[in-house]
Structure formats: structure tokens, C-alpha cells
Amino acid sequence: MKVLLTGGAGYVGSHAGWVLARNGHDVWVFDDLSYGHRAAAPAGRLVEGNLMDGDLLVDVMKSKGIEAVMHFAAFAYVGESVTDPGKYYQNNVVGTLSLLDAMRTAGVDKIVFSSTCATYGVPEIVPITEQEKQAPINPYGYTKLVMERVMADYAHAYGLGYAALRYFNASGAASDGSIGEDHDPETHLIPLVLDVALGKRKEILIFGDDYPTPDGTCIRDYIHVEDLADAHILALEKITPGAGLHLNLGTGAGASVQEVIQACREVTGCDIAARVVDRRPGDPPMLVADASLARKTLGWEPKFVGIKPIVESAWGWHKAHPEGYGDRGK
Ligand code: UFG
């Protein structure tokens, strides 16, 4: 299929593009490079533009014969969404509305949307099923929940077909070492721990060890980006006009902050210094997916299960690219 990836120069988007291309799809990337990396987009396939430029979106979709969109372009810093919600509602909500309306104009009626476990807030029951109440505790989670709702209404009224994929903690890197994780600023646990192994940071700060978990640190469900990418391709094949899929994407296996750090020590062979500090506001103690619906609906099976193979994959990228894509400040 001819697929347009908004945010296809970003972390998850670039890996989806990589897997799509490997599976014979025709990939185009639409990205304003505000957070993405030129080198992460497939050569000759990047259109630089902002989601608010509806005319450009329509032009790209029509001229490239786009049949479906995968929408990764979003701001995703939970803390920043609290201090600057306007930025998040503008880009994640208004920008996505602009995209959906451009799709209508161009006659493109399929979208795979990057949603998040942050739409659940602090879940009552873990592992989390799709039936769990969606009650975000930050603006970032709300922007994604609002767009799930908008897509349901567009499906009903305009015949849009969509898949809202609720990611747990995306991690790891492409198996050929060509692309990986490079955020600026970096806030995610695994790359920060690996920065300590690389000597780029003195220590890793553990945000709280007094949570109601076995070792007192927060538990998350780390899901490899290639597994996420596979699920996107399978979801694309299952989308039907006028209907939506809502699926959790996780492995169902949780790892605590302490377990992640320990796995990083074993994989890198480095003695990684860690220090416990106060809790980070807004961190739920435990987020683990019940992803049985995605398995059943898509016939999807994550290949990376357990924290060690995921850390090994991430380490391969970080060790070979200690400065990421090396385009900071450009
Ligand atoms: N953590 C630390 N020290 C650090 C960084 C993180 O202890 O220096 C802890 C966090 O407190 C958390 C865990 O490591 O318990 C994972 O933190 P990340 O920042 O890597 O990931 P989050 O679980 O906070 O965030 C992820 C996605 C978000 C999404 C969110 C939903 O990155 O986009 O899950 O809760 F919104």
C-alpha cells in the first residue's frame, strides 16, 4: 500500500516506516522535523511540513496516491503537557483534526493512530484491558483520548476506518542498527540508564522506591518498537470503513525500574550508579497491558518479551551512536 507516515522521522514512526518498507509497502513521511531526524526518514521520501498545513497534506496525499495514513506526529512529554497544555492541544488535537480533514478532502479513509496507555490514567485493574475506564491524569493523555473520540465520530459520520493503538512503553531499536531512539530532551528510562553506561551521565536517578510494588519502584510494560511496527501493519489490514479498533500494545510482562537498571548492568557489563530520589509527579505505580485482544484481533505476537532482549537491542543502537543521529542544534 501507499502509506503516509506523519511523524515518520520520529522514534516510533521511523521504525514503522522501516518495517513497512521491508514488507514492500510504499512509504512517504510527512514531518516538520521539530523533534524528528532527517536521517531517520527513508531517503528521498520525506516531505517537510506541519500538520496545520492542510493544503500541503491534501496535495501530498493526492500526488502520491496515498491509500492510508499512520499518524505518529504528536508531542509526548507528559510533564511538559502539564506546564504547557496549549502546545499539546494545538498539535495533538488541532493538528490531528487538520490531518483528518485533509484525509476527507483527499479521499483517504484509513488511519492508524498512535494512542497511549496514558489514556487510562491510574488503572483500577492491572493488567489493563481495553475495557478499563479511560481517565487520563495529564493533558497529554487527554489529547490522545479526545482524538480517539473524534475518530469514532468521524467513523460514524464520514465512514472513516481507524485503529487506535494504545502503546505501553516503546523501547529498543531496529535490528539492523540503522535507526534507534534519540529524543531531545531525553526523559525515558532505558536511554538514560544506557547514557550512564556510556559515561555521558554520572548516575541514574530512581524516581521513588516506596511504591506498592515488590521492589518499591514503578513497573512498566516495555514493548519493542519493531513489535509495535508489526502491529501497525497488521492493524492496517484489519481496518474497515466506518469502524474503529482500540487495542493495547504491550507484552503483558512488566519490569520495575530496578529490574531495568539491573538488565542494563548485565547487558553492558558496566557498573551503573543509581540513586533513589523523590517520586516523579504523575507516575502510576504499575502499567502493564493485557494485550490479548490485539493478539486475537491482529494475529500479532510480540517477538521481544522480557526486559533483557529489549535492553540488548537498545544498547546496540546507543553504543554505536552515542550522540544519536548527531543532529542536535540543527
Ligand atoms: N524513571 C526513573 N528515572 C528516570 C526516568 C524514568 O526512575 O530518570 C522511571 C519513571 O518514574 C517511570 C519509569 O522509569 O516509573 C518509566 O519512565 P519513562 O519516562 O521511560 O516512561 P513513562 O512510563 O513515564 O512514559 C511512557 C511514555 C509516555 C506515556 C506514558 C504513559 O513514554 O509517552 O508511558 O504513562 F504517556
Coordinates of C-alpha atoms and ligand atoms in Angstrom, one line a residue:
M1 CA 0.0 0.0 0.0
K2 CA 1.0 3.6 -0.4
V3 CA 1.2 4.8 3.2
L4 CA 1.8 8.3 4.6
L5 CA 3.5 8.4 7.9
T6 CA 3.1 11.7 9.8
G7 CA 5.9 12.0 12.3
G8 CA 7.7 9.3 10.3
A9 CA 11.1 10.9 11.2
G10 CA 10.4 10.3 14.9
Y11 CA 11.1 7.3 17.1
V12 CA 8.2 5.0 16.6
G13 CA 7.3 6.4 13.2
S14 CA 10.7 5.8 11.7
H15 CA 10.7 2.2 12.9
A16 CA 7.2 1.7 11.4
G17 CA 8.5 3.1 8.1
W18 CA 11.4 0.8 8.2
V19 CA 9.3 -2.3 8.7
L20 CA 6.7 -1.1 6.2
A21 CA 9.3 -0.7 3.5
R22 CA 10.8 -4.0 4.3
N23 CA 7.4 -5.6 3.8
G24 CA 7.1 -4.0 0.3
H25 CA 4.9 -1.0 1.2
D26 CA 5.4 2.4 -0.5
V27 CA 6.3 4.8 2.4
W28 CA 6.1 8.6 2.4
V29 CA 7.0 10.6 5.5
F30 CA 5.4 13.9 6.5
D31 CA 7.3 15.6 9.3
D32 CA 8.2 19.1 10.3
L33 CA 11.5 17.8 12.0
S34 CA 10.7 19.7 15.2
Y35 CA 11.6 16.6 17.0
G36 CA 12.2 14.1 14.2
H37 CA 15.6 13.4 12.5
R38 CA 16.1 13.8 8.8
A39 CA 18.4 10.7 8.8
A40 CA 15.6 8.6 10.4
A41 CA 13.3 9.0 7.4
P42 CA 13.8 6.9 4.3
A43 CA 16.0 8.6 1.7
G44 CA 14.0 10.7 -0.8
R45 CA 10.7 10.0 0.9
L46 CA 10.5 13.0 3.3
V47 CA 8.0 15.8 2.8
E48 CA 8.8 18.6 5.3
G49 CA 5.6 20.1 6.6
N50 CA 3.4 20.9 9.6
L51 CA 0.1 19.2 10.3
M52 CA -1.6 22.6 10.3
D53 CA -0.8 22.9 6.6
G54 CA -3.9 21.2 5.3
D55 CA -3.3 22.2 1.7
L56 CA 0.1 20.6 1.7
L57 CA -1.3 17.5 3.3
V58 CA -4.0 17.2 0.6
D59 CA -1.5 17.8 -2.1
V60 CA 0.9 15.1 -0.8
M61 CA -1.9 12.6 -0.4
K62 CA -3.3 13.2 -3.9
S63 CA 0.0 13.4 -5.7
K64 CA 1.5 10.3 -4.1
G65 CA -1.7 8.3 -4.4
I66 CA -1.8 7.7 -0.6
E67 CA -4.2 5.0 0.5
A68 CA -3.8 5.1 4.3
V69 CA -2.2 7.2 7.0
M70 CA -0.2 6.3 10.0
H71 CA -0.3 9.2 12.4
F72 CA 2.7 9.4 14.7
A73 CA 3.2 13.2 14.8
A74 CA 2.5 14.2 18.3
F75 CA 4.2 15.8 21.3
A76 CA 4.7 13.2 24.0
Y77 CA 6.3 14.7 27.1
V78 CA 3.9 14.1 29.9
G79 CA 5.5 16.7 32.2
E80 CA 5.6 19.4 29.5
S81 CA 1.9 18.8 28.7
V82 CA 1.1 19.8 32.3
T83 CA 3.1 23.1 32.2
D84 CA 2.2 23.9 28.6
P85 CA -1.1 22.3 27.7
G86 CA -1.8 24.7 24.9
K87 CA 1.1 23.3 22.9
Y88 CA -0.3 19.8 23.3
Y89 CA -3.9 20.6 22.5
Q90 CA -2.8 22.6 19.5
N91 CA -0.5 20.0 18.0
N92 CA -2.1 16.7 19.1
V93 CA -5.7 17.7 18.8
V94 CA -6.0 20.7 16.4
G95 CA -3.2 19.2 14.2
T96 CA -4.8 15.8 14.1
L97 CA -8.2 17.4 13.2
S98 CA -6.4 19.2 10.3
L99 CA -5.0 15.8 9.2
L100 CA -8.4 14.1 9.4
D101 CA -10.0 16.8 7.4
A102 CA -7.2 16.7 4.8
M103 CA -7.8 13.0 4.5
R104 CA -11.5 13.6 3.8
T105 CA -10.7 16.1 1.1
A106 CA -8.2 13.7 -0.5
G107 CA -10.5 10.7 -0.2
V108 CA -8.2 8.8 2.2
D109 CA -10.3 6.8 4.7
K110 CA -7.9 4.7 6.7
I111 CA -5.8 5.8 9.6
V112 CA -3.7 4.0 12.3
F113 CA -3.4 6.3 15.3
S114 CA -0.8 6.3 18.0
S115 CA -2.7 6.3 21.2
T116 CA -1.3 5.5 24.6
C117 CA -1.7 3.7 27.9
A118 CA -1.7 7.3 29.4
T119 CA -5.4 7.4 28.4
Y120 CA -6.1 5.1 31.3
G121 CA -4.6 7.3 34.0
V122 CA -4.2 5.2 37.1
P123 CA -5.9 2.0 36.3
E124 CA -8.1 0.1 38.8
I125 CA -7.2 -3.3 37.4
V126 CA -3.8 -4.4 36.1
P127 CA -3.1 -6.0 33.6
I128 CA -5.1 -3.3 31.8
T129 CA -7.7 -4.4 29.3
E130 CA -9.4 -2.1 26.7
Q131 CA -12.5 -2.1 29.0
E132 CA -10.6 -0.2 31.7
K133 CA -12.0 3.2 32.3
Q134 CA -10.1 5.9 30.3
A135 CA -9.4 8.6 32.8
P136 CA -6.1 10.4 32.0
I137 CA -4.3 12.2 34.7
N138 CA -2.4 14.7 32.4
P139 CA -3.1 16.8 29.3
Y140 CA -1.0 14.5 27.1
G141 CA -3.3 11.6 27.9
Y142 CA -6.4 13.8 27.3
T143 CA -5.2 14.9 23.9
K144 CA -5.0 11.2 22.8
L145 CA -8.3 10.3 24.4
V146 CA -10.0 13.3 22.7
M147 CA -8.7 12.1 19.3
E148 CA -9.9 8.6 19.9
R149 CA -13.4 10.1 20.4
V150 CA -13.1 12.3 17.3
M151 CA -12.1 9.3 15.2
A152 CA -15.1 7.4 16.5
D153 CA -17.4 10.3 15.5
Y154 CA -15.7 10.6 12.1
A155 CA -16.2 6.8 11.6
H156 CA -19.9 7.1 12.3
A157 CA -20.5 10.3 10.3
Y158 CA -18.0 10.1 7.4
G159 CA -17.1 6.4 7.1
L160 CA -13.5 6.7 8.5
G161 CA -11.8 3.5 9.3
Y162 CA -9.3 3.6 12.1
A163 CA -7.2 1.7 14.6
A164 CA -6.3 3.5 17.8
L165 CA -3.2 1.6 19.1
R166 CA -2.6 2.2 22.8
Y167 CA 1.1 1.9 23.2
F168 CA 2.7 1.0 26.5
N169 CA 6.5 1.8 26.9
A170 CA 8.1 1.9 23.4
S171 CA 11.7 0.8 23.6
G172 CA 14.6 -0.8 21.6
A173 CA 15.9 -0.1 18.1
A174 CA 15.9 -1.5 14.6
S175 CA 17.7 -4.9 14.3
D176 CA 20.0 -3.7 11.5
G177 CA 21.2 -0.9 13.7
S178 CA 20.2 1.8 11.2
I179 CA 17.8 3.7 13.4
G180 CA 17.0 4.0 17.1
E181 CA 15.9 6.2 19.9
D182 CA 17.1 9.8 20.1
H183 CA 15.0 12.3 22.0
D184 CA 16.0 15.8 22.9
P185 CA 15.5 16.2 25.8
E186 CA 15.6 12.5 26.7
T187 CA 13.4 11.6 29.6
H188 CA 12.9 7.8 29.1
L189 CA 14.4 5.3 31.5
I190 CA 16.2 2.9 29.2
P191 CA 18.2 5.5 27.1
L192 CA 19.0 7.4 30.3
V193 CA 20.4 4.3 32.0
L194 CA 22.4 3.5 29.0
D195 CA 23.8 7.0 29.0
V196 CA 25.3 6.2 32.4
A197 CA 27.0 3.1 30.9
L198 CA 28.4 5.3 28.1
G199 CA 29.8 7.7 30.6
K200 CA 27.5 10.5 29.4
R201 CA 25.8 10.7 32.8
K202 CA 27.1 10.1 36.3
E203 CA 24.2 8.2 37.6
I204 CA 20.6 7.3 37.1
L205 CA 18.0 8.8 39.4
I206 CA 15.3 6.4 40.5
F207 CA 12.1 8.3 40.9
G208 CA 10.8 6.7 44.1
D209 CA 11.2 3.3 45.8
D210 CA 8.2 3.5 48.0
Y211 CA 5.5 2.3 45.5
P212 CA 3.3 -0.6 46.3
T213 CA 5.3 -3.0 44.0
P214 CA 7.6 -5.9 45.0
D215 CA 10.9 -3.7 45.0
G216 CA 9.1 -0.4 45.6
T217 CA 9.9 1.0 42.1
C218 CA 7.4 1.6 39.3
I219 CA 6.6 -1.2 36.9
R220 CA 6.1 -0.6 33.2
D221 CA 5.4 -2.9 30.2
Y222 CA 8.3 -2.3 27.7
I223 CA 7.4 -3.1 24.2
H224 CA 9.9 -3.2 21.3
V225 CA 9.4 -0.7 18.5
E226 CA 9.6 -3.4 15.9
D227 CA 6.8 -5.3 17.6
L228 CA 4.8 -2.0 17.6
A229 CA 5.6 -1.6 13.9
D230 CA 4.4 -5.1 13.1
A231 CA 1.1 -4.4 14.9
H232 CA 0.6 -1.3 12.8
I233 CA 0.9 -3.2 9.6
L234 CA -1.5 -5.9 10.8
A235 CA -3.9 -3.3 12.0
L236 CA -3.8 -1.6 8.6
E237 CA -5.0 -4.8 7.0
K238 CA -7.9 -5.1 9.5
I239 CA -9.3 -1.6 9.3
T240 CA -12.8 -1.4 7.8
P241 CA -14.6 1.8 6.7
G242 CA -16.9 3.3 9.3
A243 CA -15.4 1.3 12.2
G244 CA -12.6 1.5 14.7
L245 CA -10.3 -0.8 16.5
H246 CA -9.0 0.0 20.0
L247 CA -6.1 -2.1 21.0
N248 CA -3.5 -2.2 23.8
L249 CA 0.1 -2.9 22.6
G250 CA 2.3 -4.3 25.3
T251 CA 3.9 -7.6 26.1
G252 CA 1.9 -8.3 29.3
A253 CA 5.2 -8.6 31.2
G254 CA 6.2 -5.8 33.5
A255 CA 9.6 -4.7 34.6
S256 CA 10.4 -2.4 37.5
V257 CA 12.8 0.5 37.4
Q258 CA 15.3 -1.6 39.4
E259 CA 14.9 -4.5 37.1
V260 CA 15.6 -2.3 34.0
I261 CA 18.7 -0.9 35.6
Q262 CA 19.9 -4.4 36.5
A263 CA 19.3 -5.7 33.0
C264 CA 21.3 -2.7 31.7
R265 CA 24.2 -3.6 34.0
E266 CA 24.2 -7.2 32.8
V267 CA 23.9 -6.2 29.1
T268 CA 26.5 -3.5 29.1
G269 CA 28.9 -5.1 31.7
C270 CA 29.1 -1.6 33.3
D271 CA 28.6 -0.8 37.0
I272 CA 25.7 1.7 36.6
A273 CA 25.4 4.0 39.6
A274 CA 21.8 4.6 40.7
R275 CA 20.3 6.9 43.4
V276 CA 16.8 7.0 44.7
V277 CA 15.2 10.4 44.8
D278 CA 11.6 11.6 45.2
R279 CA 8.7 10.3 43.1
R280 CA 8.1 12.0 39.8
P281 CA 4.6 13.5 39.9
G282 CA 2.0 11.7 37.8
D283 CA 3.7 8.3 37.7
P284 CA 1.2 5.4 38.2
P285 CA 2.9 2.6 40.2
M286 CA 2.1 -0.1 37.6
L287 CA 1.2 -0.1 33.9
V288 CA 1.1 -3.5 32.3
A289 CA -1.0 -4.4 29.3
D290 CA -3.5 -7.2 28.8
A291 CA -2.8 -7.3 25.1
S292 CA -4.8 -10.5 24.4
L293 CA -7.3 -8.5 22.2
A294 CA -4.5 -7.3 19.9
R295 CA -3.1 -10.8 19.7
K296 CA -6.5 -12.2 18.8
T297 CA -7.7 -9.4 16.5
L298 CA -4.5 -9.0 14.6
G299 CA -2.8 -12.4 15.0
W300 CA 0.1 -10.4 16.5
E301 CA 2.7 -11.8 18.8
P302 CA 5.5 -9.6 20.2
K303 CA 8.9 -11.1 19.4
F304 CA 10.7 -9.3 22.2
V305 CA 9.4 -10.5 25.6
G306 CA 11.3 -9.8 28.8
I307 CA 13.4 -6.7 29.5
K308 CA 16.9 -8.1 28.6
P309 CA 16.4 -8.6 24.9
I310 CA 14.8 -5.2 24.7
V311 CA 17.8 -3.6 26.5
E312 CA 20.2 -5.5 24.3
S313 CA 18.5 -4.1 21.2
A314 CA 18.6 -0.5 22.7
W315 CA 22.3 -1.0 23.7
G316 CA 23.2 -2.0 20.1
W317 CA 22.0 1.4 18.9
H318 CA 23.3 3.6 21.8
K319 CA 26.7 2.0 21.8
A320 CA 27.1 2.5 18.0
H321 CA 25.5 6.0 18.1
P322 CA 26.4 7.6 21.4
E323 CA 25.4 11.0 20.0
G324 CA 22.2 9.6 18.5
Y325 CA 21.7 11.0 15.0
G326 CA 24.3 13.7 15.7
D327 CA 22.0 16.5 14.5
R328 CA 21.5 18.3 17.8
G329 CA 21.0 22.1 17.3
K330 CA 20.3 21.8 13.6
Ligands
UFG1 N1 12.2 6.8 35.6 C1 13.2 6.9 36.6 N2 14.3 7.7 36.3 C2 14.4 8.4 35.2 C3 13.4 8.2 34.2 C4 12.3 7.4 34.4 O1 13.1 6.3 37.7 O2 15.4 9.1 35.0 C5 11.1 5.9 35.9 C6 9.7 6.6 35.8 O3 9.4 7.2 37.0 C7 8.8 5.5 35.4 C8 9.7 4.6 34.6 O4 11.0 4.9 34.9 O5 8.4 4.8 36.5 C9 9.5 4.7 33.1 O6 9.6 6.1 32.8 P1 9.6 6.7 31.3 O7 9.8 8.1 31.4 O8 10.6 5.9 30.5 O9 8.2 6.2 30.7 P2 6.8 6.6 31.2 O10 6.2 5.3 31.7 O11 6.7 7.7 32.2 O12 6.1 7.1 29.9 C10 5.6 6.3 28.9 C11 5.6 7.0 27.6 C12 4.7 8.2 27.6 C13 3.4 7.8 28.0 C14 3.5 7.1 29.4 C15 2.1 6.6 29.9 O13 6.9 7.4 27.3 O14 4.6 8.8 26.3 O15 4.3 6.0 29.3 O16 2.2 6.5 31.3 F1 2.5 8.8 28.1

